[in-house]
Short mmCIF file of C-alpha atoms in Angstrom, two decimals:
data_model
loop_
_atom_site.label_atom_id
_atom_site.label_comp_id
_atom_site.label_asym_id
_atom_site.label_seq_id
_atom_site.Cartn_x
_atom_site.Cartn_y
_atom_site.Cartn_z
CA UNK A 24 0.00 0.00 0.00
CA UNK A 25 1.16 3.56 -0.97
CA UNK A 26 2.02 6.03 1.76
CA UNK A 27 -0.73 7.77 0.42
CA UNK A 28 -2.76 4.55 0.97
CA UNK A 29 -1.59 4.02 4.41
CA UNK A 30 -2.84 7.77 5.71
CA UNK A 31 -5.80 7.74 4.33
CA UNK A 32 -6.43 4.51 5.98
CA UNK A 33 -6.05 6.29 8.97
CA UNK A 34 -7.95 9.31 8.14
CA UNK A 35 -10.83 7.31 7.77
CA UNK A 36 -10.34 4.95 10.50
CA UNK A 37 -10.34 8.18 12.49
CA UNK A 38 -13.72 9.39 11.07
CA UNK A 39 -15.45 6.05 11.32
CA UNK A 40 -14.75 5.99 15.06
CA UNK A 41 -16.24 9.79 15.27
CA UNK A 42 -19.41 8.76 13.27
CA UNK A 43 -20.07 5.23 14.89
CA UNK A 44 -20.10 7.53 18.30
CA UNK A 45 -22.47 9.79 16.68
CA UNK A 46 -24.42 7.25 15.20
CA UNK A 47 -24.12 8.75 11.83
CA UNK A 48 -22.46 5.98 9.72
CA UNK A 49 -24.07 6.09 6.61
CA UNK A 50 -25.00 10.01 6.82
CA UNK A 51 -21.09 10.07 6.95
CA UNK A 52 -20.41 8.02 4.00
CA UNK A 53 -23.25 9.82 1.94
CA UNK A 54 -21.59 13.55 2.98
CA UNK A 55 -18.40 12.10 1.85
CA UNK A 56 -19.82 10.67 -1.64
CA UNK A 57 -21.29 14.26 -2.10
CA UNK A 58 -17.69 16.03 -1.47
CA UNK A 59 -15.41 13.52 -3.47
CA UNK A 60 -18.43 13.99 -6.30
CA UNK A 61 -18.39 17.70 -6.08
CA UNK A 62 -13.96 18.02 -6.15
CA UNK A 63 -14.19 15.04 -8.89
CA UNK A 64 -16.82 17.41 -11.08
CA UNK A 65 -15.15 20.55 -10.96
CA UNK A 66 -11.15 20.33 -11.65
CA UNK A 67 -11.03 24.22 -10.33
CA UNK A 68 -11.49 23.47 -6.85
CA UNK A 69 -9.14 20.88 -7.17
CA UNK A 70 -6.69 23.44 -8.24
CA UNK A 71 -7.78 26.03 -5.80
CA UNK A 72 -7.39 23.61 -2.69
CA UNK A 73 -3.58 22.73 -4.14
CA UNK A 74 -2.30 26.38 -4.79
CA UNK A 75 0.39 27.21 -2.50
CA UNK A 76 0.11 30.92 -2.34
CA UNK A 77 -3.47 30.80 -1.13
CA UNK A 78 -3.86 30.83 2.73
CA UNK A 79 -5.27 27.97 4.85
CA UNK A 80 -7.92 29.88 6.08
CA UNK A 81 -9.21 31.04 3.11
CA UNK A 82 -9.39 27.43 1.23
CA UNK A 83 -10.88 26.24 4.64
CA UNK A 84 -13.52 29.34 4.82
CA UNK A 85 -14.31 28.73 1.58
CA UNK A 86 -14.91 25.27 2.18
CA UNK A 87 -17.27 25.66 5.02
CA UNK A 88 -19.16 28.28 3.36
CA UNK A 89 -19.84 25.50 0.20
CA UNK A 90 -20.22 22.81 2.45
CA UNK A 91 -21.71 23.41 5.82
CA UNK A 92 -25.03 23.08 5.28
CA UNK A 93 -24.83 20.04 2.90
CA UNK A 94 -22.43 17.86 5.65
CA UNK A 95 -21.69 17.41 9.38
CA UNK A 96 -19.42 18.91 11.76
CA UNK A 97 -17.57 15.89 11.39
CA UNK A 98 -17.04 15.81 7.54
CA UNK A 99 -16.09 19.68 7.64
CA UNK A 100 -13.48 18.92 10.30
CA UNK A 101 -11.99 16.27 8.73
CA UNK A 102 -11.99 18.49 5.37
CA UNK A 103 -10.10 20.95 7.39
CA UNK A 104 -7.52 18.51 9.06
CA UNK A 105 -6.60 17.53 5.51
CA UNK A 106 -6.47 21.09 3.99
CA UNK A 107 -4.39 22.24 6.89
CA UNK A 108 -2.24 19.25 6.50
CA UNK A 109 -1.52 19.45 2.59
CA UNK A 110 -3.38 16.45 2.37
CA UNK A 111 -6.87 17.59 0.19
CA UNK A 112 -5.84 15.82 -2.72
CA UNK A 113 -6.63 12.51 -0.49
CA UNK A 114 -10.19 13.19 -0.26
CA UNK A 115 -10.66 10.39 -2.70
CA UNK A 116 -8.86 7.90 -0.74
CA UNK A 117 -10.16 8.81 2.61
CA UNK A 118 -13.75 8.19 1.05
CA UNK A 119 -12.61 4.44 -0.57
CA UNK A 120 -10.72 3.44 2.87
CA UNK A 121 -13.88 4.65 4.96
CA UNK A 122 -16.06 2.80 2.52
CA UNK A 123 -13.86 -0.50 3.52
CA UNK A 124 -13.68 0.49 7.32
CA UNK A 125 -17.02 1.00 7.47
CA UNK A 126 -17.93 -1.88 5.66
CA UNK A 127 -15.62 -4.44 7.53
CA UNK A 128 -17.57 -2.96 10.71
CA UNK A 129 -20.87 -3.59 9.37
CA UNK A 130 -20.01 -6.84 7.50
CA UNK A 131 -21.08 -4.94 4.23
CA UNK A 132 -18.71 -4.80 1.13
CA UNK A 133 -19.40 -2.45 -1.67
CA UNK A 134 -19.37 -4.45 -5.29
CA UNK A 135 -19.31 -2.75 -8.89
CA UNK A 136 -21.25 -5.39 -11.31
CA UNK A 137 -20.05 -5.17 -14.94
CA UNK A 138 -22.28 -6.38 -17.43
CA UNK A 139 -23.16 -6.59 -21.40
CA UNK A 140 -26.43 -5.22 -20.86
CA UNK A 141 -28.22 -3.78 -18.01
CA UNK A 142 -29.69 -5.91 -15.16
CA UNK A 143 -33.01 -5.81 -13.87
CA UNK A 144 -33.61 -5.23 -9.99
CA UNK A 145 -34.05 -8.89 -9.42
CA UNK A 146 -31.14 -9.99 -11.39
CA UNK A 147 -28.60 -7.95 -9.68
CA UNK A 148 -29.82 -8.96 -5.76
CA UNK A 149 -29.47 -12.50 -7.06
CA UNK A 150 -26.02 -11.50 -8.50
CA UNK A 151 -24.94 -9.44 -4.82
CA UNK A 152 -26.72 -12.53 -3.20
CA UNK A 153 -24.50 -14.92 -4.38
CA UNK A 154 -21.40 -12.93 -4.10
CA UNK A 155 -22.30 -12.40 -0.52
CA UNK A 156 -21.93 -15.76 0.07
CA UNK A 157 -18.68 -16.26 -1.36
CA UNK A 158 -17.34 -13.66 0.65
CA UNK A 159 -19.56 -13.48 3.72
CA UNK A 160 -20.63 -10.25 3.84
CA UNK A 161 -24.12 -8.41 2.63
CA UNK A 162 -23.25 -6.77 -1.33
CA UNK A 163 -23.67 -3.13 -1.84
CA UNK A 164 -23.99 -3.37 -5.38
CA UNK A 165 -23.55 -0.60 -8.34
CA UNK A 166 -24.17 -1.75 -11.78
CA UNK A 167 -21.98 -0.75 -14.78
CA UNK A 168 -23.27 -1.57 -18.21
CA UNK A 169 -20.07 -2.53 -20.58
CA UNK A 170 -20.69 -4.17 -24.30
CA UNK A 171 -17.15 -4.77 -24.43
CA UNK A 172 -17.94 -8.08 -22.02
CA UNK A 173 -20.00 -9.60 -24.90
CA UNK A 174 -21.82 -11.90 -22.00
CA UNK A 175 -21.49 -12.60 -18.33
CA UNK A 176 -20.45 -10.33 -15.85
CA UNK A 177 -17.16 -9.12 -13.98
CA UNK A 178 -17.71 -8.35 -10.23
CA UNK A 179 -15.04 -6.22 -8.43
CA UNK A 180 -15.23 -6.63 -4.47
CA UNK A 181 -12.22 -3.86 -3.03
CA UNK A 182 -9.69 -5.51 -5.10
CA UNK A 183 -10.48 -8.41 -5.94
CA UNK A 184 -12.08 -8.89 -9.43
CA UNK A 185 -14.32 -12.21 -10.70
CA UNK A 186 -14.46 -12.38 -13.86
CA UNK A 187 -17.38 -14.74 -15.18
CA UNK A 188 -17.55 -12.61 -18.35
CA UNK A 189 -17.78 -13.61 -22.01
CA UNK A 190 -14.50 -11.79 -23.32
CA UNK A 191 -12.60 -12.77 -19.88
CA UNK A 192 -13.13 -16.54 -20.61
CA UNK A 193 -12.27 -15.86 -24.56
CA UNK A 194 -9.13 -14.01 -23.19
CA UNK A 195 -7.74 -16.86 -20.82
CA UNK A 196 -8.91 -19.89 -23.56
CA UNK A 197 -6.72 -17.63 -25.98
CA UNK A 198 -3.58 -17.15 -23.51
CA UNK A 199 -4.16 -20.88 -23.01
CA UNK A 200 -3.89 -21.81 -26.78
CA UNK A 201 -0.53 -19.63 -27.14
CA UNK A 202 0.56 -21.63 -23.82
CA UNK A 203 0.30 -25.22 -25.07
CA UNK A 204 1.36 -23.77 -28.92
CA UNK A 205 4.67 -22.44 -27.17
#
C-alpha cells in the first residue's frame, strides 16, 4: 500500500470511530460521496485547494461556506484537518478506505457489477446474493453496463475482481492456446 494509501487509511479509520459515536455511519459516508463527487466534477477546486500561495484559512472558509449546510461537523473537520495538513488531494482515498472500514464494521462490502447489458432489480440482488456468500458479507452493489464483455459479468469486491464474463473466458482460452502452442 502507498504512503498515500496508508494515511488515508487512517484518516478514515479516524472518522469512522467519530461517526459510529455519533451514530451517523451512513450520513457520513453519503456527505463524503457528495464532497469527493463535487472536487471530482469541478477540476477548479481541485486546483484552488492545491495552490500554494493561497492561505489555509481562506481554502478552509471557503470550504465551510460551500459545504456546511450540505455535511456534518464531522465531515467539515476532517476536510479541514486535511487542507491544513496538505493532504486535500486525499479526499478520494479517505472516502474508498472509509467505505472498507465502514464496511468491515458492518459486515457490508461495496461491489461494482459489470455487465453486457443492463440488469433488472431482481437480477442484480441475485447477482450481490451470491457474491455475498462467497465472501460473507451483505453486497452493496452498483451496476456498470459494458458491451465490451459480450456476456457474463465481472464483479469487483475492493480488489479483488471475478471475472465470469464472455471476453474474460475468450481471453484466458486464448492465452491458453498460445501456452500449449509455445
Amino acid at each position: 500500500m502507498s504512503r498515500e494509501g496508508v494515511v488515508a487509511k487512517r484518516y478514515a479509520k479516524a472518522l469512522f470511530e467519530l461517526a459510529q459515536q455519533n451514530n451517523a455511519i451512513a450520513d457520513v459516508e453519503k456527505q463524503l460521496k457528495i464532497v469527493v463527487e463535487a472536487l471530482s466534477g469541478d477540476p477548479v477546486i481541485g486546483k484552488f485547494l492545491a495552490l500554494p500561495n493561497v492561505e489555509v484559512t481562506k481554502k478552509i472558509e471557503i470550504i465551510k461556506g460551500a459545504l456546511s449546510d450540505k455535511v456534518s461537523a464531522i465531515v467539515l473537520n476532517t476536510l479541514e484537518l486535511l487542507v491544513i495538513r496538505g493532504r486535500q488531494n486525499s479526499i478520494g482515498e479517505v472516502y474508498e478506505a472509509y467505505l472498507k472500514v465502514a464496511g468491515d464494521a458492518l459486515g457490508e462490502a461495496h461491489a461494482t457489477i459489470y455487465s453486457a447489458k443492463s440488469l433488472s432489480n431482481e437480477e442484480l440482488s441475485k447477482v450481490a446474493a451470491q457474491f455475498g456468500t462467497i465472501v460473507g458479507k451483505r453486497i452493496i452493489a452498483t451496476q456498470i453496463v459494458q458491451p465490451s464483455l459480450l456476456g457474463g459479468v465481472q464483479v469487483r469486491i475492493g480488489d479483488r475482481l471475478f471475472d465470469g464474463s464472455l471476453s474474460g473466458k475468450l481471453a484466458r482460452l486464448e492465452q491458453s492456446l498460445k501456452t500449449q502452442v509455445l
